[in-house]
Amino acid sequence: MADELTPETLEEEQPQEKHKQRKNTLYPGVSDELADNMRTGWADTELHGLKPIAQAAHTATRRAALSARFPGERLVVPAGRLKTRSNDCEYPFRSSTEYAYLTGDQTENGVLVLEPSGTSGHTATLYLLPRSNRENGEFWLSNQGELWVGRRRSLAEAEQLLGIPAKDVRELADALAAAEGPVRVLRGHDAVIEKALTDKVTAERDEELRVFLSEARAVKDRFEIGELRKAVDSTVRGFEDVVKVLDKAEATSERYIEGTFFLRARVEGNDVGYGSICAAGPNACTLHWVRNDGEVRPGDLLLLDAGVETRDLYTADVTRTLPINGTYSDIQRKIYDAVYEAQEAGIAAVQPGAKFRDFHDAAQRVLAEKLVEWGLLEGPVERVLELSLQRRWTLHGTGHMLGMDVHDCAVARTEAYVDGTLQPGMCLTVEPGLYFQTDDLTVPEEYRGIGVRIEDDILVTEDGNENLSAGLPRASAEVEAWMARLKG
Ligand code: GLY
Ligand code: MN
Ligand code: MN
């Protein structure tokens, strides 16, 4: 930050002629006396006998699946690096999903390397930034020195916690550049590592690695399902927080709602899993409304689409559309109840062995029926569905895989995802909606400016499904009763 001690700022602080200093060759402007002084007098804080993290056994299984898919090849999966916001300020760091999935680690600059060993199989090594050296001044003179950014795990500590041998990441680029044999890298996270591998990799082969890691995450293990439950439970509490302050939000804006939900996300989890959509009134019709700077008016609806991301980086993705004054108007209720009915049909279609598309088709059919019934579309419903005419008001697909990324498994092949079959352990959202733009002249005026979405997180089980976000009411009367209770 601005007050960081750098060689330049140190120079300004040097005593003038009174105490003549010896010249320090390593860091000009730093006296040998000060360098000597900073070198010593620090306690040994090394931690011993650390227990492995809760998911260490799971990350080993995930690495084994990756190893089996690419025998004989070196595989390189970086966490990513800090991104500069301006000058010496960085954006908050969030590890690449793939790195965290395979290691349970989330630290910047980390790189997982699987080296082929034996006839098949791999040896995993984690390359990390070690503790700062105090002898050479790095501890306080480098901008990644621990004096400024905080204590890091030592390599030995990381090994104990993560169950993976660890080495100094600063040696990795040269080692990769010198290495022989086939190699693949997960692109888009670490330019230094990618540069070291430029002549050894191809985009096509690297994409196969990315696709594999996307598809591998489709079925969640026990640890992951526990994390998704945690994410949803915190999200339920975050929605309750918002309802409790809706009166204050009326006095301010959607900003208050965003801030209220974020407080819960940050205290119980790591962050929000995506930019919260806090859309009051007609803003609900803008699907990616993340400006959250509009007014919150009684009589309007609030579409709140938000999810807490846990500290191990699993996110919920939940939407409720709430009457700001606590009671839906007739037209709001009519549209809301139609979306609810569509969601019920969608959730019922989430079953092991069903096609992924089934729940989408089930929900879209209900919405098309309603639009025909209301006279907004000419029937028959089959024709509407065939021509996708309902899409003017339904706008988006009915759901997606959920996990470490809100749109999880996003680069999976079509046959493995959209054209695939649901299996126990998959988790997906079911989120139909209807949106009537303020300037839509094809609908009666009373519809205009109303946007409704209801979104829940559904786990596919052995014999059906479980709605993880059932802690939040969905039926319109239940939503009203819940809001009345919370507002007291
Ligand atoms: N919040 C993003 C989504 O619902 O897909
Ligand atoms: Mn979603
Ligand atoms: Mn959502």
CSV table of C-alpha atoms and ligand atoms in Angstrom, one decimal:
chain,number,residue,atom,x,y,z
A,1,MET,CA,0.0,0.0,0.0
A,2,ALA,CA,1.0,3.6,-0.1
A,3,ASP,CA,3.0,3.5,3.1
A,4,GLU,CA,5.0,0.5,2.0
A,5,LEU,CA,8.7,0.9,2.7
A,6,THR,CA,10.6,0.7,-0.6
A,7,PRO,CA,14.2,1.6,-1.3
A,8,GLU,CA,13.0,5.0,-2.6
A,9,THR,CA,11.0,5.9,0.5
A,10,LEU,CA,13.8,4.6,2.7
A,11,GLU,CA,16.1,7.0,1.1
A,12,GLU,CA,14.0,9.9,2.2
A,13,GLU,CA,14.2,8.6,5.8
A,14,GLN,CA,17.9,8.3,6.0
A,15,PRO,CA,19.7,10.4,8.6
A,16,GLN,CA,21.7,13.1,7.0
A,17,GLU,CA,25.4,13.7,7.6
A,18,LYS,CA,25.2,13.1,11.4
A,19,HIS,CA,25.4,9.3,11.3
A,20,LYS,CA,27.4,8.5,8.1
A,21,GLN,CA,26.1,5.2,6.8
A,22,ARG,CA,27.8,2.3,5.1
A,23,LYS,CA,26.5,1.6,1.6
A,24,ASN,CA,24.3,-1.5,1.3
A,25,THR,CA,24.9,-3.0,-2.1
A,26,LEU,CA,21.8,-5.2,-2.2
A,27,TYR,CA,19.3,-2.4,-1.6
A,28,PRO,CA,20.7,1.0,-2.4
A,29,GLY,CA,19.5,3.5,0.1
A,30,VAL,CA,19.3,1.0,2.9
A,31,SER,CA,22.2,1.3,5.4
A,32,ASP,CA,24.0,-1.8,6.4
A,33,GLU,CA,23.2,-1.0,9.9
A,34,LEU,CA,19.5,-1.0,9.3
A,35,ALA,CA,19.8,-4.1,7.1
A,36,ASP,CA,21.7,-5.9,9.9
A,37,ASN,CA,19.2,-4.8,12.4
A,38,MET,CA,16.2,-6.1,10.3
A,39,ARG,CA,18.0,-9.4,9.7
A,40,THR,CA,17.9,-10.6,13.3
A,41,GLY,CA,15.7,-10.7,16.4
A,42,TRP,CA,12.8,-12.7,15.0
A,43,ALA,CA,11.3,-15.7,16.7
A,44,ASP,CA,11.1,-19.1,14.9
A,45,THR,CA,7.3,-19.5,14.2
A,46,GLU,CA,7.5,-22.7,12.2
A,47,LEU,CA,4.4,-24.8,13.0
A,48,HIS,CA,4.8,-28.6,13.4
A,49,GLY,CA,2.5,-31.6,13.5
A,50,LEU,CA,-0.3,-29.9,11.5
A,51,LYS,CA,-3.3,-32.0,10.6
A,52,PRO,CA,-4.3,-32.4,6.9
A,53,ILE,CA,-7.2,-30.2,5.8
A,54,ALA,CA,-10.7,-31.7,5.7
A,55,GLN,CA,-10.7,-32.4,2.0
A,56,ALA,CA,-7.1,-33.7,1.6
A,57,ALA,CA,-8.3,-37.3,0.9
A,58,HIS,CA,-10.8,-35.9,-1.7
A,59,THR,CA,-8.2,-33.8,-3.5
A,60,ALA,CA,-6.0,-36.9,-3.7
A,61,THR,CA,-8.8,-38.8,-5.4
A,62,ARG,CA,-9.4,-35.9,-7.8
A,63,ARG,CA,-5.7,-35.8,-8.7
A,64,ALA,CA,-5.8,-39.5,-9.3
A,65,ALA,CA,-8.7,-39.1,-11.8
A,66,LEU,CA,-6.7,-36.4,-13.6
A,67,SER,CA,-3.6,-38.6,-13.7
A,68,ALA,CA,-5.5,-41.6,-15.1
A,69,ARG,CA,-6.8,-39.4,-18.0
A,70,PHE,CA,-3.4,-38.1,-19.1
A,71,PRO,CA,-0.8,-40.9,-18.5
A,72,GLY,CA,2.8,-40.0,-19.3
A,73,GLU,CA,2.2,-36.3,-19.6
A,74,ARG,CA,3.3,-33.4,-17.4
A,75,LEU,CA,0.3,-31.5,-16.2
A,76,VAL,CA,0.5,-27.9,-15.0
A,77,VAL,CA,-2.4,-26.2,-13.1
A,78,PRO,CA,-1.7,-22.7,-11.8
A,79,ALA,CA,-3.7,-20.9,-9.1
A,80,GLY,CA,-3.1,-17.5,-10.8
A,81,ARG,CA,-1.5,-14.3,-9.8
A,82,LEU,CA,-2.6,-11.0,-8.2
A,83,LYS,CA,-4.2,-8.6,-10.7
A,84,THR,CA,-3.4,-4.9,-10.3
A,85,ARG,CA,-6.3,-2.6,-9.8
A,86,SER,CA,-4.1,0.6,-9.8
A,87,ASN,CA,-0.5,1.3,-8.9
A,88,ASP,CA,0.3,-0.9,-6.0
A,89,CYS,CA,-3.3,-1.9,-5.2
A,90,GLU,CA,-4.5,-5.3,-6.2
A,91,TYR,CA,-7.9,-6.9,-6.6
A,92,PRO,CA,-8.8,-9.4,-4.0
A,93,PHE,CA,-7.3,-12.7,-5.0
A,94,ARG,CA,-9.4,-15.7,-5.9
A,95,SER,CA,-7.6,-18.9,-6.9
A,96,SER,CA,-8.4,-20.6,-10.1
A,97,THR,CA,-11.2,-23.1,-9.5
A,98,GLU,CA,-9.2,-26.0,-11.0
A,99,TYR,CA,-6.2,-25.4,-8.7
A,100,ALA,CA,-8.3,-25.2,-5.6
A,101,TYR,CA,-10.3,-28.3,-6.6
A,102,LEU,CA,-7.1,-30.4,-7.1
A,103,THR,CA,-5.2,-29.1,-4.0
A,104,GLY,CA,-7.5,-27.5,-1.5
A,105,ASP,CA,-5.0,-24.6,-1.6
A,106,GLN,CA,-5.9,-21.1,-2.6
A,107,THR,CA,-2.8,-19.1,-2.5
A,108,GLU,CA,-1.6,-16.8,-5.2
A,109,ASN,CA,1.3,-17.9,-7.4
A,110,GLY,CA,0.8,-21.5,-6.5
A,111,VAL,CA,1.2,-24.1,-9.2
A,112,LEU,CA,0.3,-27.8,-9.1
A,113,VAL,CA,2.5,-30.0,-11.3
A,114,LEU,CA,1.8,-33.7,-12.0
A,115,GLU,CA,5.0,-35.3,-13.2
A,116,PRO,CA,4.7,-38.6,-15.0
A,117,SER,CA,6.2,-41.4,-12.9
A,118,GLY,CA,6.6,-45.1,-13.7
A,119,THR,CA,4.7,-46.6,-16.6
A,120,SER,CA,1.5,-44.8,-15.6
A,121,GLY,CA,0.6,-42.5,-12.8
A,122,HIS,CA,2.1,-39.2,-11.7
A,123,THR,CA,3.9,-37.6,-8.8
A,124,ALA,CA,2.2,-34.4,-7.6
A,125,THR,CA,4.3,-31.4,-6.5
A,126,LEU,CA,3.0,-28.1,-5.3
A,127,TYR,CA,5.1,-25.1,-6.2
A,128,LEU,CA,4.5,-22.2,-3.7
A,129,LEU,CA,6.0,-19.0,-2.6
A,130,PRO,CA,7.9,-19.9,0.6
A,131,ARG,CA,8.3,-17.9,3.8
A,132,SER,CA,10.2,-14.7,3.2
A,133,ASN,CA,13.9,-14.8,3.6
A,134,ARG,CA,15.0,-12.5,6.4
A,135,GLU,CA,18.8,-12.8,5.7
A,136,ASN,CA,18.6,-11.1,2.3
A,137,GLY,CA,16.1,-8.5,3.3
A,138,GLU,CA,13.3,-9.9,1.1
A,139,PHE,CA,11.1,-10.1,4.2
A,140,TRP,CA,10.8,-6.3,4.4
A,141,LEU,CA,12.1,-5.0,1.1
A,142,SER,CA,10.2,-7.0,-1.4
A,143,ASN,CA,6.6,-6.0,-2.1
A,144,GLN,CA,5.6,-9.6,-1.5
A,145,GLY,CA,7.6,-9.6,1.7
A,146,GLU,CA,5.7,-11.1,4.6
A,147,LEU,CA,6.2,-7.9,6.6
A,148,TRP,CA,3.7,-6.2,4.2
A,149,VAL,CA,1.4,-9.0,3.0
A,150,GLY,CA,1.4,-11.2,6.1
A,151,ARG,CA,2.8,-14.5,7.1
A,152,ARG,CA,2.7,-17.3,4.5
A,153,ARG,CA,2.8,-21.0,5.2
A,154,SER,CA,6.2,-22.5,5.0
A,155,LEU,CA,6.7,-25.2,2.4
A,156,ALA,CA,6.8,-27.8,5.2
A,157,GLU,CA,3.6,-26.5,6.7
A,158,ALA,CA,1.9,-26.6,3.3
A,159,GLU,CA,3.0,-30.2,2.8
A,160,GLN,CA,1.5,-31.3,6.1
A,161,LEU,CA,-1.8,-29.5,5.5
A,162,LEU,CA,-2.3,-30.4,1.9
A,163,GLY,CA,-0.7,-33.8,1.7
A,164,ILE,CA,1.4,-32.8,-1.3
A,165,PRO,CA,5.2,-32.2,-1.4
A,166,ALA,CA,6.0,-28.5,-1.9
A,167,LYS,CA,8.8,-26.7,-3.6
A,168,ASP,CA,9.8,-23.1,-4.2
A,169,VAL,CA,7.7,-21.7,-7.1
A,170,ARG,CA,10.5,-19.4,-8.2
A,171,GLU,CA,12.3,-22.4,-9.5
A,172,LEU,CA,9.4,-23.6,-11.6
A,173,ALA,CA,9.5,-21.5,-14.8
A,174,ASP,CA,13.2,-22.5,-15.5
A,175,ALA,CA,12.5,-26.1,-14.6
A,176,LEU,CA,9.5,-26.3,-17.0
A,177,ALA,CA,11.4,-24.5,-19.8
A,178,ALA,CA,14.2,-27.1,-19.5
A,179,ALA,CA,11.9,-30.2,-19.1
A,180,GLU,CA,11.5,-32.8,-21.8
A,181,GLY,CA,8.3,-34.7,-22.8
A,182,PRO,CA,4.7,-33.9,-23.4
A,183,VAL,CA,3.1,-31.2,-21.3
A,184,ARG,CA,-0.2,-29.5,-20.9
A,185,VAL,CA,-1.0,-26.3,-19.0
A,186,LEU,CA,-4.3,-24.8,-17.7
A,187,ARG,CA,-4.3,-21.5,-19.6
A,188,GLY,CA,-5.5,-18.1,-18.6
A,189,HIS,CA,-4.1,-17.9,-15.0
A,190,ASP,CA,-0.4,-17.5,-15.0
A,191,ALA,CA,1.4,-15.7,-17.8
A,192,VAL,CA,4.9,-16.5,-16.5
A,193,ILE,CA,4.3,-20.2,-16.5
A,194,GLU,CA,2.6,-20.1,-19.9
A,195,LYS,CA,5.6,-18.2,-21.3
A,196,ALA,CA,8.0,-20.8,-20.0
A,197,LEU,CA,6.0,-23.5,-21.8
A,198,THR,CA,5.3,-21.6,-25.1
A,199,ASP,CA,7.2,-23.9,-27.4
A,200,LYS,CA,6.0,-27.1,-25.7
A,201,VAL,CA,2.2,-26.8,-25.6
A,202,THR,CA,-0.6,-26.5,-28.1
A,203,ALA,CA,-4.0,-24.7,-27.6
A,204,GLU,CA,-5.9,-27.8,-28.6
A,205,ARG,CA,-4.2,-30.1,-26.1
A,206,ASP,CA,-4.4,-27.6,-23.3
A,207,GLU,CA,-8.1,-27.2,-24.0
A,208,GLU,CA,-8.5,-31.0,-23.5
A,209,LEU,CA,-7.1,-30.5,-20.0
A,210,ARG,CA,-9.5,-27.6,-19.3
A,211,VAL,CA,-12.5,-29.6,-20.6
A,212,PHE,CA,-11.5,-32.6,-18.5
A,213,LEU,CA,-11.3,-30.5,-15.3
A,214,SER,CA,-14.7,-29.0,-16.1
A,215,GLU,CA,-16.4,-32.3,-16.6
A,216,ALA,CA,-14.6,-33.9,-13.6
A,217,ARG,CA,-16.5,-31.5,-11.3
A,218,ALA,CA,-20.0,-32.5,-12.5
A,219,VAL,CA,-20.5,-35.1,-9.8
A,220,LYS,CA,-19.8,-33.7,-6.4
A,221,ASP,CA,-18.0,-35.8,-3.7
A,222,ARG,CA,-19.1,-35.8,-0.1
A,223,PHE,CA,-17.0,-32.9,0.9
A,224,GLU,CA,-18.3,-30.8,-1.9
A,225,ILE,CA,-21.9,-31.5,-1.1
A,226,GLY,CA,-21.2,-30.5,2.5
A,227,GLU,CA,-19.8,-27.2,1.2
A,228,LEU,CA,-22.8,-26.6,-1.1
A,229,ARG,CA,-25.1,-27.1,1.9
A,230,LYS,CA,-23.0,-24.6,3.9
A,231,ALA,CA,-23.1,-22.1,1.0
A,232,VAL,CA,-26.9,-22.4,0.7
A,233,ASP,CA,-27.5,-22.2,4.5
A,234,SER,CA,-25.5,-19.0,4.7
A,235,THR,CA,-27.3,-17.7,1.7
A,236,VAL,CA,-30.7,-18.3,3.4
A,237,ARG,CA,-29.5,-16.3,6.4
A,238,GLY,CA,-28.3,-13.5,4.0
A,239,PHE,CA,-31.8,-13.4,2.4
A,240,GLU,CA,-33.3,-13.2,5.9
A,241,ASP,CA,-31.0,-10.3,6.7
A,242,VAL,CA,-32.2,-8.4,3.6
A,243,VAL,CA,-35.9,-8.8,4.4
A,244,LYS,CA,-35.2,-7.5,7.9
A,245,VAL,CA,-33.7,-4.3,6.6
A,246,LEU,CA,-36.1,-3.7,3.6
A,247,ASP,CA,-37.5,-0.6,5.4
A,248,LYS,CA,-34.0,0.9,5.5
A,249,ALA,CA,-33.4,-0.1,1.9
A,250,GLU,CA,-36.5,1.8,0.9
A,251,ALA,CA,-34.9,4.9,2.4
A,252,THR,CA,-31.7,4.3,0.5
A,253,SER,CA,-31.4,2.0,-2.5
A,254,GLU,CA,-30.5,-1.3,-3.8
A,255,ARG,CA,-27.0,-0.6,-2.5
A,256,TYR,CA,-28.2,-1.2,1.0
A,257,ILE,CA,-29.5,-4.6,0.0
A,258,GLU,CA,-26.2,-5.5,-1.7
A,259,GLY,CA,-24.2,-4.4,1.3
A,260,THR,CA,-26.4,-6.3,3.7
A,261,PHE,CA,-26.1,-9.6,1.8
A,262,PHE,CA,-22.3,-9.1,1.4
A,263,LEU,CA,-21.9,-8.7,5.2
A,264,ARG,CA,-23.3,-12.2,5.7
A,265,ALA,CA,-21.2,-13.6,2.8
A,266,ARG,CA,-18.0,-12.2,4.1
A,267,VAL,CA,-18.5,-13.1,7.7
A,268,GLU,CA,-19.6,-16.7,7.1
A,269,GLY,CA,-17.9,-17.4,3.8
A,270,ASN,CA,-15.2,-16.1,1.6
A,271,ASP,CA,-17.2,-13.7,-0.6
A,272,VAL,CA,-20.3,-13.7,-2.8
A,273,GLY,CA,-20.0,-16.3,-5.5
A,274,TYR,CA,-20.9,-13.8,-8.2
A,275,GLY,CA,-22.0,-10.2,-8.3
A,276,SER,CA,-25.3,-10.0,-6.4
A,277,ILE,CA,-28.3,-8.9,-8.5
A,278,CYS,CA,-30.4,-6.6,-6.3
A,279,ALA,CA,-33.0,-5.5,-8.7
A,280,ALA,CA,-36.0,-3.5,-7.5
A,281,GLY,CA,-38.9,-2.7,-9.7
A,282,PRO,CA,-38.2,-2.7,-13.5
A,283,ASN,CA,-34.5,-3.4,-12.9
A,284,ALA,CA,-35.6,-7.0,-12.4
A,285,CYS,CA,-36.1,-7.2,-16.2
A,286,THR,CA,-32.4,-6.5,-16.8
A,287,LEU,CA,-31.0,-10.0,-16.3
A,288,HIS,CA,-27.4,-8.9,-15.4
A,289,TRP,CA,-28.4,-6.0,-13.2
A,290,VAL,CA,-25.4,-5.6,-10.9
A,291,ARG,CA,-25.2,-1.9,-10.8
A,292,ASN,CA,-27.5,-2.1,-7.7
A,293,ASP,CA,-27.9,1.7,-7.5
A,294,GLY,CA,-31.7,2.0,-8.1
A,295,GLU,CA,-34.4,3.0,-5.7
A,296,VAL,CA,-36.4,0.5,-3.6
A,297,ARG,CA,-40.0,1.5,-3.7
A,298,PRO,CA,-43.0,0.0,-1.8
A,299,GLY,CA,-45.4,-1.6,-4.2
A,300,ASP,CA,-42.6,-2.8,-6.4
A,301,LEU,CA,-40.9,-6.2,-6.4
A,302,LEU,CA,-37.4,-6.9,-5.4
A,303,LEU,CA,-35.6,-9.6,-7.4
A,304,LEU,CA,-32.7,-10.7,-5.3
A,305,ASP,CA,-30.3,-13.2,-7.0
A,306,ALA,CA,-27.3,-13.8,-4.6
A,307,GLY,CA,-25.1,-16.6,-3.3
A,308,VAL,CA,-22.6,-16.9,-0.5
A,309,GLU,CA,-19.3,-18.5,-1.5
A,310,THR,CA,-17.8,-20.7,1.3
A,311,ARG,CA,-14.2,-20.4,2.5
A,312,ASP,CA,-13.4,-23.4,0.4
A,313,LEU,CA,-15.0,-21.7,-2.6
A,314,TYR,CA,-18.3,-23.4,-3.2
A,315,THR,CA,-21.2,-21.1,-4.0
A,316,ALA,CA,-24.9,-21.0,-3.7
A,317,ASP,CA,-27.1,-19.4,-6.4
A,318,VAL,CA,-30.5,-18.5,-5.2
A,319,THR,CA,-33.2,-16.0,-6.4
A,320,ARG,CA,-36.3,-14.8,-4.6
A,321,THR,CA,-38.7,-12.2,-6.0
A,322,LEU,CA,-40.2,-10.4,-3.0
A,323,PRO,CA,-43.0,-7.8,-2.6
A,324,ILE,CA,-41.1,-4.9,-1.1
A,325,ASN,CA,-44.2,-3.9,1.0
A,326,GLY,CA,-44.8,-7.5,2.0
A,327,THR,CA,-47.8,-8.3,-0.2
A,328,TYR,CA,-47.9,-9.1,-3.9
A,329,SER,CA,-50.4,-7.1,-6.0
A,330,ASP,CA,-52.8,-9.1,-8.1
A,331,ILE,CA,-50.8,-8.8,-11.3
A,332,GLN,CA,-47.5,-9.5,-9.5
A,333,ARG,CA,-49.1,-12.6,-7.8
A,334,LYS,CA,-50.4,-13.8,-11.1
A,335,ILE,CA,-47.0,-13.7,-12.8
A,336,TYR,CA,-45.2,-15.0,-9.7
A,337,ASP,CA,-47.5,-18.0,-9.3
A,338,ALA,CA,-47.0,-18.9,-12.9
A,339,VAL,CA,-43.2,-18.9,-12.5
A,340,TYR,CA,-43.6,-20.9,-9.3
A,341,GLU,CA,-45.7,-23.5,-11.1
A,342,ALA,CA,-43.0,-23.7,-13.8
A,343,GLN,CA,-40.3,-24.1,-11.2
A,344,GLU,CA,-42.3,-26.9,-9.5
A,345,ALA,CA,-42.5,-28.7,-12.8
A,346,GLY,CA,-38.8,-28.1,-13.4
A,347,ILE,CA,-37.8,-29.4,-10.0
A,348,ALA,CA,-39.9,-32.5,-10.4
A,349,ALA,CA,-38.1,-33.3,-13.6
A,350,VAL,CA,-34.7,-33.4,-11.8
A,351,GLN,CA,-34.2,-37.1,-11.4
A,352,PRO,CA,-31.2,-39.5,-11.8
A,353,GLY,CA,-31.3,-40.9,-15.3
A,354,ALA,CA,-33.3,-37.9,-16.7
A,355,LYS,CA,-31.8,-35.9,-19.5
A,356,PHE,CA,-30.3,-32.6,-18.5
A,357,ARG,CA,-32.8,-30.8,-20.8
A,358,ASP,CA,-35.9,-32.3,-19.2
A,359,PHE,CA,-36.2,-29.8,-16.4
A,360,HIS,CA,-35.8,-26.9,-18.8
A,361,ASP,CA,-38.5,-28.4,-21.1
A,362,ALA,CA,-40.9,-29.0,-18.3
A,363,ALA,CA,-40.6,-25.4,-17.0
A,364,GLN,CA,-40.8,-23.8,-20.4
A,365,ARG,CA,-43.9,-25.7,-21.2
A,366,VAL,CA,-45.7,-24.3,-18.2
A,367,LEU,CA,-44.6,-20.8,-19.0
A,368,ALA,CA,-45.7,-21.2,-22.6
A,369,GLU,CA,-49.1,-22.4,-21.4
A,370,LYS,CA,-49.5,-19.4,-19.2
A,371,LEU,CA,-48.6,-17.0,-21.9
A,372,VAL,CA,-51.1,-18.5,-24.2
A,373,GLU,CA,-53.8,-18.6,-21.4
A,374,TRP,CA,-53.2,-14.9,-20.8
A,375,GLY,CA,-53.6,-14.1,-24.5
A,376,LEU,CA,-50.0,-12.8,-24.9
A,377,LEU,CA,-49.2,-15.6,-27.4
A,378,GLU,CA,-51.4,-17.3,-29.9
A,379,GLY,CA,-51.6,-21.1,-29.4
A,380,PRO,CA,-51.4,-23.9,-29.7
A,381,VAL,CA,-48.7,-24.4,-27.0
A,382,GLU,CA,-46.9,-26.9,-29.2
A,383,ARG,CA,-46.4,-24.3,-31.9
A,384,VAL,CA,-45.2,-21.7,-29.3
A,385,LEU,CA,-42.6,-24.2,-28.0
A,386,GLU,CA,-41.5,-25.3,-31.4
A,387,LEU,CA,-40.8,-21.7,-32.4
A,388,SER,CA,-39.6,-20.7,-28.9
A,389,LEU,CA,-41.9,-17.8,-29.0
A,390,GLN,CA,-42.1,-17.7,-25.2
A,391,ARG,CA,-38.5,-16.6,-25.1
A,392,ARG,CA,-39.4,-12.9,-25.6
A,393,TRP,CA,-40.4,-13.1,-21.9
A,394,THR,CA,-38.5,-16.1,-20.5
A,395,LEU,CA,-35.2,-14.8,-21.8
A,396,HIS,CA,-32.8,-17.4,-20.3
A,397,GLY,CA,-32.3,-21.2,-19.9
A,398,THR,CA,-33.9,-22.8,-16.8
A,399,GLY,CA,-30.7,-23.7,-15.0
A,400,HIS,CA,-27.1,-24.8,-14.9
A,401,MET,CA,-24.6,-26.9,-12.9
A,402,LEU,CA,-23.5,-25.3,-9.7
A,403,GLY,CA,-20.4,-25.8,-7.6
A,404,MET,CA,-17.1,-23.9,-7.2
A,405,ASP,CA,-18.2,-21.7,-10.1
A,406,VAL,CA,-21.7,-20.4,-10.2
A,407,HIS,CA,-21.9,-21.6,-13.8
A,408,ASP,CA,-20.0,-24.7,-13.0
A,409,CYS,CA,-18.5,-27.2,-15.6
A,410,ALA,CA,-19.0,-24.4,-18.1
A,411,VAL,CA,-16.6,-25.8,-20.7
A,412,ALA,CA,-17.8,-29.4,-20.5
A,413,ARG,CA,-18.6,-31.0,-23.9
A,414,THR,CA,-22.2,-30.7,-25.0
A,415,GLU,CA,-22.6,-34.5,-24.8
A,416,ALA,CA,-21.4,-34.5,-21.2
A,417,TYR,CA,-23.6,-31.6,-20.1
A,418,VAL,CA,-26.4,-30.1,-22.1
A,419,ASP,CA,-27.1,-33.3,-23.9
A,420,GLY,CA,-26.1,-35.4,-21.0
A,421,THR,CA,-27.9,-37.4,-18.3
A,422,LEU,CA,-28.4,-36.4,-14.7
A,423,GLN,CA,-26.5,-38.5,-12.1
A,424,PRO,CA,-26.7,-38.6,-8.3
A,425,GLY,CA,-24.2,-36.0,-6.9
A,426,MET,CA,-24.8,-33.4,-9.6
A,427,CYS,CA,-26.1,-30.1,-8.3
A,428,LEU,CA,-28.0,-27.7,-10.5
A,429,THR,CA,-30.1,-24.6,-10.4
A,430,VAL,CA,-33.8,-24.5,-11.5
A,431,GLU,CA,-34.6,-20.9,-12.2
A,432,PRO,CA,-37.4,-20.1,-14.5
A,433,GLY,CA,-38.5,-16.5,-15.0
A,434,LEU,CA,-40.8,-14.1,-16.8
A,435,TYR,CA,-39.7,-10.6,-17.6
A,436,PHE,CA,-41.9,-7.9,-19.1
A,437,GLN,CA,-39.8,-4.9,-20.2
A,438,THR,CA,-41.1,-1.4,-19.4
A,439,ASP,CA,-41.2,-0.5,-23.1
A,440,ASP,CA,-42.9,-3.8,-24.3
A,441,LEU,CA,-45.9,-2.6,-26.3
A,442,THR,CA,-47.0,-6.2,-27.0
A,443,VAL,CA,-48.3,-6.7,-23.4
A,444,PRO,CA,-50.9,-4.8,-21.5
A,445,GLU,CA,-49.5,-1.9,-19.5
A,446,GLU,CA,-50.1,-3.6,-16.1
A,447,TYR,CA,-47.5,-6.3,-17.0
A,448,ARG,CA,-44.7,-3.8,-17.9
A,449,GLY,CA,-41.8,-3.4,-15.5
A,450,ILE,CA,-42.5,-6.7,-13.7
A,451,GLY,CA,-39.7,-9.3,-13.6
A,452,VAL,CA,-39.9,-12.5,-11.6
A,453,ARG,CA,-37.4,-15.3,-11.2
A,454,ILE,CA,-37.4,-18.1,-8.6
A,455,GLU,CA,-34.1,-20.0,-8.3
A,456,ASP,CA,-33.2,-23.0,-6.1
A,457,ASP,CA,-30.2,-25.3,-5.8
A,458,ILE,CA,-31.2,-28.9,-6.4
A,459,LEU,CA,-29.0,-31.9,-5.6
A,460,VAL,CA,-29.7,-35.0,-7.7
A,461,THR,CA,-30.0,-37.9,-5.3
A,462,GLU,CA,-30.2,-41.7,-5.8
A,463,ASP,CA,-34.0,-41.7,-5.9
A,464,GLY,CA,-34.9,-38.1,-6.9
A,465,ASN,CA,-33.7,-34.8,-5.7
A,466,GLU,CA,-33.2,-32.6,-2.7
A,467,ASN,CA,-33.8,-28.9,-2.8
A,468,LEU,CA,-30.9,-27.5,-0.8
A,469,SER,CA,-32.4,-24.1,-0.6
A,470,ALA,CA,-35.8,-25.2,0.7
A,471,GLY,CA,-35.1,-23.1,3.8
A,472,LEU,CA,-36.4,-20.1,1.8
A,473,PRO,CA,-40.2,-20.2,1.1
A,474,ARG,CA,-41.3,-20.1,-2.5
A,475,ALA,CA,-45.1,-20.2,-2.8
A,476,SER,CA,-46.4,-16.6,-2.8
A,477,ALA,CA,-48.5,-16.9,0.4
A,478,GLU,CA,-45.6,-18.5,2.2
A,479,VAL,CA,-43.2,-15.8,1.1
A,480,GLU,CA,-45.6,-13.2,2.4
A,481,ALA,CA,-46.0,-15.0,5.8
A,482,TRP,CA,-42.2,-15.4,6.1
A,483,MET,CA,-41.6,-11.7,5.4
A,484,ALA,CA,-44.3,-10.7,7.9
A,485,ARG,CA,-42.6,-12.8,10.5
A,486,LEU,CA,-39.1,-11.5,9.8
A,487,LYS,CA,-40.2,-7.8,9.7
A,488,GLY,CA,-42.0,-8.5,13.1
B,1,GLY,N1,-26.8,-15.6,-10.8
B,1,GLY,C1,-26.5,-16.1,-12.0
B,1,GLY,C2,-27.4,-17.1,-12.5
B,1,GLY,O1,-28.5,-17.3,-11.9
B,1,GLY,O2,-27.2,-17.9,-13.4
B,2,MN,MN,-28.3,-19.4,-11.8
B,3,MN,MN,-28.8,-16.7,-9.9
